Amino acid sequence: MRDVKVDVKRLAHGADLALPAYQTAEAAGLDLAAAVPADAPLVLAPLGRALVPTGLVIALPSGYEAQVRPRSGLAVKHGITVLNAPGTIDADYRGEVKVPLINLGAEPFEIRRGERIAQLVVAPVVQARLVEVSEVTDTARGSGGFGSTGRS
Ligand SMILES: O=c1ccn([C@H]2C[C@H](O)[C@@H](COP(=O)(O)OP(=O)(O)OP(=O)(O)O)O2)c(=O)[nH]1
Ligand SMILES: [Mg+2]
């Protein structure tokens, strides 16, 4: 397993929360915990959304991004997902990592302090060097898409 150093800082409102951790040896995502106040859990009503704090600031190395992805268990059991999935953390972002959650389930969902609400996947990035042309190369697919190869 390759790894890359990522600096992480815990903000005051997350200082007592454990750092994100990979839950298994080959896990791709670091689980992110909700840094909501212990005495004020966040309640997401059906179709309700919230920008959930993690209490974390990260500094990714140049050439990497971090993706904020849903946890499948919360999605399947409760309809909780990341509204902008996959969220993008840029390598030059130094603000708090936050998770825009939405409740697509039928019941209100309570998010307690320390609950693992999403996962962070660090990935390499390439930036495109755009070269404007008057004609693009032809291919067998051409402009076919959106189900052009059969049922979708
Ligand atoms: O789920 C997310 C998505 C983004 N961010 C932070 C890190 C990212 O670097 C920054 C900007 O995100 P994005 O580019 O997706 O948002 P934008 O609406 O384009 O804002 P900006 O104009 O600041 O780029 O917000 C998060 O904390 N969580
Ligand atoms: Mg942006």
PDB file of C-alpha atoms and ligand atoms in Angstrom:
ATOM      1  CA  MET A   1       0.000   0.000   0.000  1.00  0.00           C
ATOM      2  CA  ARG A   2       1.460   3.344  -1.035  1.00  0.00           C
ATOM      3  CA  ASP A   3       1.070   6.199   1.397  1.00  0.00           C
ATOM      4  CA  VAL A   4       1.529   9.926   1.374  1.00  0.00           C
ATOM      5  CA  LYS A   5       2.050  12.296   4.307  1.00  0.00           C
ATOM      6  CA  VAL A   6      -0.897  14.561   5.011  1.00  0.00           C
ATOM      7  CA  ASP A   7      -0.610  17.176   7.747  1.00  0.00           C
ATOM      8  CA  VAL A   8      -3.700  17.405   9.924  1.00  0.00           C
ATOM      9  CA  LYS A   9      -4.643  19.942  12.572  1.00  0.00           C
ATOM     10  CA  ARG A  10      -7.447  19.481  15.092  1.00  0.00           C
ATOM     11  CA  LEU A  11      -9.428  22.648  15.726  1.00  0.00           C
ATOM     12  CA  ALA A  12     -10.584  23.537  19.238  1.00  0.00           C
ATOM     13  CA  HIS A  13     -14.097  22.151  18.710  1.00  0.00           C
ATOM     14  CA  GLY A  14     -12.657  18.805  17.609  1.00  0.00           C
ATOM     15  CA  ALA A  15      -9.691  18.592  19.964  1.00  0.00           C
ATOM     16  CA  ASP A  16     -11.080  15.629  21.938  1.00  0.00           C
ATOM     17  CA  LEU A  17     -12.128  13.629  18.888  1.00  0.00           C
ATOM     18  CA  ALA A  18      -9.874  10.865  17.594  1.00  0.00           C
ATOM     19  CA  LEU A  19      -7.995  11.547  14.387  1.00  0.00           C
ATOM     20  CA  PRO A  20      -9.595   9.896  11.348  1.00  0.00           C
ATOM     21  CA  ALA A  21      -8.361   6.357  10.899  1.00  0.00           C
ATOM     22  CA  TYR A  22      -8.471   3.595   8.321  1.00  0.00           C
ATOM     23  CA  GLN A  23     -10.720   0.917   9.806  1.00  0.00           C
ATOM     24  CA  THR A  24      -9.015  -2.010   8.052  1.00  0.00           C
ATOM     25  CA  ALA A  25      -5.567  -2.691   6.597  1.00  0.00           C
ATOM     26  CA  GLU A  26      -6.593  -2.010   2.999  1.00  0.00           C
ATOM     27  CA  ALA A  27      -9.320   0.582   3.592  1.00  0.00           C
ATOM     28  CA  ALA A  28      -9.406   3.365   1.008  1.00  0.00           C
ATOM     29  CA  GLY A  29     -11.206   5.886   3.165  1.00  0.00           C
ATOM     30  CA  LEU A  30     -10.472   7.606   6.447  1.00  0.00           C
ATOM     31  CA  ASP A  31     -13.696   7.889   8.389  1.00  0.00           C
ATOM     32  CA  LEU A  32     -14.634  11.444   9.333  1.00  0.00           C
ATOM     33  CA  ALA A  33     -16.404  12.138  12.621  1.00  0.00           C
ATOM     34  CA  ALA A  34     -18.973  14.844  13.271  1.00  0.00           C
ATOM     35  CA  ALA A  35     -17.621  17.629  15.476  1.00  0.00           C
ATOM     36  CA  VAL A  36     -21.071  18.769  16.564  1.00  0.00           C
ATOM     37  CA  PRO A  37     -21.535  19.800  20.215  1.00  0.00           C
ATOM     38  CA  ALA A  38     -22.036  16.832  22.558  1.00  0.00           C
ATOM     39  CA  ASP A  39     -25.070  18.506  24.102  1.00  0.00           C
ATOM     40  CA  ALA A  40     -26.596  19.544  20.777  1.00  0.00           C
ATOM     41  CA  PRO A  41     -26.799  16.674  18.280  1.00  0.00           C
ATOM     42  CA  LEU A  42     -27.765  17.658  14.776  1.00  0.00           C
ATOM     43  CA  VAL A  43     -31.131  16.371  13.641  1.00  0.00           C
ATOM     44  CA  LEU A  44     -31.623  16.026   9.899  1.00  0.00           C
ATOM     45  CA  ALA A  45     -35.285  15.946   8.989  1.00  0.00           C
ATOM     46  CA  PRO A  46     -36.301  14.063   5.824  1.00  0.00           C
ATOM     47  CA  LEU A  47     -34.790  16.039   2.930  1.00  0.00           C
ATOM     48  CA  GLY A  48     -32.993  18.185   5.503  1.00  0.00           C
ATOM     49  CA  ARG A  49     -29.386  19.060   4.901  1.00  0.00           C
ATOM     50  CA  ALA A  50     -26.516  20.414   6.970  1.00  0.00           C
ATOM     51  CA  LEU A  51     -22.872  21.336   6.563  1.00  0.00           C
ATOM     52  CA  VAL A  52     -21.377  19.148   9.263  1.00  0.00           C
ATOM     53  CA  PRO A  53     -18.081  20.245  10.855  1.00  0.00           C
ATOM     54  CA  THR A  54     -15.248  17.743  11.345  1.00  0.00           C
ATOM     55  CA  GLY A  55     -12.960  19.957  13.436  1.00  0.00           C
ATOM     56  CA  LEU A  56     -10.116  19.139  11.053  1.00  0.00           C
ATOM     57  CA  VAL A  57      -7.838  21.134   8.780  1.00  0.00           C
ATOM     58  CA  ILE A  58      -5.678  19.153   6.380  1.00  0.00           C
ATOM     59  CA  ALA A  59      -2.774  20.149   4.169  1.00  0.00           C
ATOM     60  CA  LEU A  60      -2.504  17.798   1.216  1.00  0.00           C
ATOM     61  CA  PRO A  61       0.733  17.612  -0.739  1.00  0.00           C
ATOM     62  CA  SER A  62       0.706  19.284  -4.150  1.00  0.00           C
ATOM     63  CA  GLY A  63      -0.692  16.909  -6.763  1.00  0.00           C
ATOM     64  CA  TYR A  64      -3.288  15.305  -4.484  1.00  0.00           C
ATOM     65  CA  GLU A  65      -6.945  15.841  -3.659  1.00  0.00           C
ATOM     66  CA  ALA A  66      -9.192  14.375  -1.016  1.00  0.00           C
ATOM     67  CA  GLN A  67     -12.681  13.173  -1.875  1.00  0.00           C
ATOM     68  CA  VAL A  68     -15.463  13.374   0.697  1.00  0.00           C
ATOM     69  CA  ARG A  69     -17.566  10.298   0.088  1.00  0.00           C
ATOM     70  CA  PRO A  70     -20.687   8.856   1.716  1.00  0.00           C
ATOM     71  CA  ARG A  71     -20.606   5.827   4.005  1.00  0.00           C
ATOM     72  CA  SER A  72     -22.652   3.062   2.458  1.00  0.00           C
ATOM     73  CA  GLY A  73     -24.051   1.892   5.790  1.00  0.00           C
ATOM     74  CA  LEU A  74     -25.607   5.274   6.550  1.00  0.00           C
ATOM     75  CA  ALA A  75     -26.932   5.459   3.001  1.00  0.00           C
ATOM     76  CA  VAL A  76     -28.489   1.989   2.975  1.00  0.00           C
ATOM     77  CA  LYS A  77     -29.851   2.022   6.525  1.00  0.00           C
ATOM     78  CA  HIS A  78     -30.891   5.652   6.866  1.00  0.00           C
ATOM     79  CA  GLY A  79     -30.764   7.398   3.473  1.00  0.00           C
ATOM     80  CA  ILE A  80     -27.944   9.674   4.645  1.00  0.00           C
ATOM     81  CA  THR A  81     -25.555  10.715   1.907  1.00  0.00           C
ATOM     82  CA  VAL A  82     -23.094  13.437   0.936  1.00  0.00           C
ATOM     83  CA  LEU A  83     -25.046  16.006  -1.056  1.00  0.00           C
ATOM     84  CA  ASN A  84     -22.133  16.988  -3.316  1.00  0.00           C
ATOM     85  CA  ALA A  85     -20.545  13.526  -3.455  1.00  0.00           C
ATOM     86  CA  PRO A  86     -17.758  13.160  -4.079  1.00  0.00           C
ATOM     87  CA  GLY A  87     -16.814  16.419  -2.388  1.00  0.00           C
ATOM     88  CA  THR A  88     -13.443  17.775  -3.438  1.00  0.00           C
ATOM     89  CA  ILE A  89     -10.806  19.010  -0.998  1.00  0.00           C
ATOM     90  CA  ASP A  90      -8.201  20.941  -2.960  1.00  0.00           C
ATOM     91  CA  ALA A  91      -4.522  20.636  -2.062  1.00  0.00           C
ATOM     92  CA  ASP A  92      -4.394  24.367  -1.319  1.00  0.00           C
ATOM     93  CA  TYR A  93      -7.473  24.424   0.962  1.00  0.00           C
ATOM     94  CA  ARG A  94      -6.678  25.318   4.557  1.00  0.00           C
ATOM     95  CA  GLY A  95     -10.177  25.726   5.952  1.00  0.00           C
ATOM     96  CA  GLU A  96     -12.071  23.187   8.031  1.00  0.00           C
ATOM     97  CA  VAL A  97     -13.102  20.022   6.231  1.00  0.00           C
ATOM     98  CA  LYS A  98     -16.897  20.042   6.256  1.00  0.00           C
ATOM     99  CA  VAL A  99     -19.399  17.486   5.066  1.00  0.00           C
ATOM    100  CA  PRO A 100     -22.606  18.546   3.316  1.00  0.00           C
ATOM    101  CA  LEU A 101     -25.029  15.812   4.343  1.00  0.00           C
ATOM    102  CA  ILE A 102     -28.592  15.248   3.195  1.00  0.00           C
ATOM    103  CA  ASN A 103     -31.217  12.931   4.603  1.00  0.00           C
ATOM    104  CA  LEU A 104     -32.948  11.146   1.717  1.00  0.00           C
ATOM    105  CA  GLY A 105     -34.661   8.772   4.130  1.00  0.00           C
ATOM    106  CA  ALA A 106     -38.197   8.945   5.466  1.00  0.00           C
ATOM    107  CA  GLU A 107     -37.240   9.400   9.141  1.00  0.00           C
ATOM    108  CA  PRO A 108     -35.382  12.169  10.977  1.00  0.00           C
ATOM    109  CA  PHE A 109     -31.740  11.218  11.603  1.00  0.00           C
ATOM    110  CA  GLU A 110     -29.746  12.334  14.626  1.00  0.00           C
ATOM    111  CA  ILE A 111     -26.009  12.943  14.227  1.00  0.00           C
ATOM    112  CA  ARG A 112     -24.149  12.744  17.522  1.00  0.00           C
ATOM    113  CA  ARG A 113     -20.697  14.054  18.353  1.00  0.00           C
ATOM    114  CA  GLY A 114     -18.012  11.650  17.170  1.00  0.00           C
ATOM    115  CA  GLU A 115     -20.315   9.708  14.860  1.00  0.00           C
ATOM    116  CA  ARG A 116     -18.581   8.666  11.643  1.00  0.00           C
ATOM    117  CA  ILE A 117     -20.541  10.412   8.917  1.00  0.00           C
ATOM    118  CA  ALA A 118     -18.429  10.190   5.755  1.00  0.00           C
ATOM    119  CA  GLN A 119     -15.041   9.084   4.525  1.00  0.00           C
ATOM    120  CA  LEU A 120     -12.077  10.867   3.034  1.00  0.00           C
ATOM    121  CA  VAL A 121     -10.247   9.278   0.114  1.00  0.00           C
ATOM    122  CA  VAL A 122      -6.899  10.809  -0.848  1.00  0.00           C
ATOM    123  CA  ALA A 123      -6.132  10.537  -4.563  1.00  0.00           C
ATOM    124  CA  PRO A 124      -3.606  11.829  -7.077  1.00  0.00           C
ATOM    125  CA  VAL A 125      -4.694  14.591  -9.415  1.00  0.00           C
ATOM    126  CA  VAL A 126      -3.620  15.619 -12.880  1.00  0.00           C
ATOM    127  CA  GLN A 127      -4.385  19.075 -14.195  1.00  0.00           C
ATOM    128  CA  ALA A 128      -5.339  19.366 -17.849  1.00  0.00           C
ATOM    129  CA  ARG A 129      -3.300  21.580 -20.103  1.00  0.00           C
ATOM    130  CA  LEU A 130      -6.023  22.799 -22.462  1.00  0.00           C
ATOM    131  CA  VAL A 131      -5.051  23.225 -26.073  1.00  0.00           C
ATOM    132  CA  GLU A 132      -7.735  24.846 -28.188  1.00  0.00           C
ATOM    133  CA  VAL A 133      -8.247  23.262 -31.628  1.00  0.00           C
ATOM    134  CA  SER A 134     -10.747  23.803 -34.464  1.00  0.00           C
ATOM    135  CA  GLU A 135     -11.430  20.052 -34.954  1.00  0.00           C
ATOM    136  CA  VAL A 136     -11.154  17.161 -32.488  1.00  0.00           C
ATOM    137  CA  THR A 137     -10.099  13.653 -33.590  1.00  0.00           C
ATOM    138  CA  ASP A 138     -12.814  11.245 -34.798  1.00  0.00           C
ATOM    139  CA  THR A 139     -13.658   7.987 -32.966  1.00  0.00           C
ATOM    140  CA  ALA A 140     -15.974   4.979 -33.367  1.00  0.00           C
ATOM    141  CA  ARG A 141     -18.219   6.334 -30.594  1.00  0.00           C
ATOM    142  CA  GLY A 142     -18.320   9.798 -32.004  1.00  0.00           C
ATOM    143  CA  SER A 143     -20.969  11.874 -30.258  1.00  0.00           C
ATOM    144  CA  GLY A 144     -23.038   8.856 -29.115  1.00  0.00           C
ATOM    145  CA  GLY A 145     -23.660   8.733 -25.399  1.00  0.00           C
ATOM    146  CA  PHE A 146     -26.362   8.580 -22.745  1.00  0.00           C
ATOM    147  CA  GLY A 147     -27.344   5.002 -23.555  1.00  0.00           C
ATOM    148  CA  SER A 148     -26.315   4.941 -27.224  1.00  0.00           C
ATOM    149  CA  THR A 149     -24.737   1.468 -26.792  1.00  0.00           C
ATOM    150  CA  GLY A 150     -27.936  -0.146 -25.491  1.00  0.00           C
ATOM    151  CA  ARG A 151     -30.300  -0.105 -22.560  1.00  0.00           C
ATOM    152  CA  SER A 152     -29.201   2.032 -19.629  1.00  0.00           C
TER     153      SER A 152
HETATM  154  O1  LIG B   1     -17.390  18.335   0.674  1.00  0.00           O
HETATM  155  C1  LIG B   1     -16.610  19.309   0.681  1.00  0.00           C
HETATM  156  C2  LIG B   1     -16.283  20.013  -0.487  1.00  0.00           C
HETATM  157  C3  LIG B   1     -15.427  21.084  -0.383  1.00  0.00           C
HETATM  158  N1  LIG B   1     -14.898  21.454   0.824  1.00  0.00           N
HETATM  159  C4  LIG B   1     -13.941  22.562   0.885  1.00  0.00           C
HETATM  160  C5  LIG B   1     -12.565  22.137   0.383  1.00  0.00           C
HETATM  161  C6  LIG B   1     -12.508  22.648  -1.011  1.00  0.00           C
HETATM  162  O2  LIG B   1     -11.166  22.894  -1.399  1.00  0.00           O
HETATM  163  C7  LIG B   1     -13.344  23.910  -0.900  1.00  0.00           C
HETATM  164  C8  LIG B   1     -13.994  24.318  -2.176  1.00  0.00           C
HETATM  165  O3  LIG B   1     -14.773  23.265  -2.653  1.00  0.00           O
HETATM  166  P1  LIG B   1     -15.416  23.325  -4.106  1.00  0.00           P
HETATM  167  O4  LIG B   1     -14.415  23.766  -5.104  1.00  0.00           O
HETATM  168  O5  LIG B   1     -16.114  22.018  -4.310  1.00  0.00           O
HETATM  169  O6  LIG B   1     -16.558  24.415  -3.874  1.00  0.00           O
HETATM  170  P2  LIG B   1     -16.893  25.733  -4.698  1.00  0.00           P
HETATM  171  O7  LIG B   1     -18.344  25.938  -4.545  1.00  0.00           O
HETATM  172  O8  LIG B   1     -16.322  25.653  -6.095  1.00  0.00           O
HETATM  173  O9  LIG B   1     -16.156  26.813  -3.812  1.00  0.00           O
HETATM  174  P3  LIG B   1     -14.823  27.644  -4.167  1.00  0.00           P
HETATM  175  O10 LIG B   1     -15.291  28.775  -4.995  1.00  0.00           O
HETATM  176  O11 LIG B   1     -14.303  28.051  -2.815  1.00  0.00           O
HETATM  177  O12 LIG B   1     -13.873  26.723  -4.885  1.00  0.00           O
HETATM  178  O13 LIG B   1     -14.366  23.607   0.071  1.00  0.00           O
HETATM  179  C9  LIG B   1     -15.199  20.755   1.959  1.00  0.00           C
HETATM  180  O14 LIG B   1     -14.732  21.048   3.061  1.00  0.00           O
HETATM  181  N2  LIG B   1     -16.064  19.708   1.868  1.00  0.00           N
HETATM  182 MG    MG B   2     -14.258  25.386  -6.483  1.00  0.00          MG
END
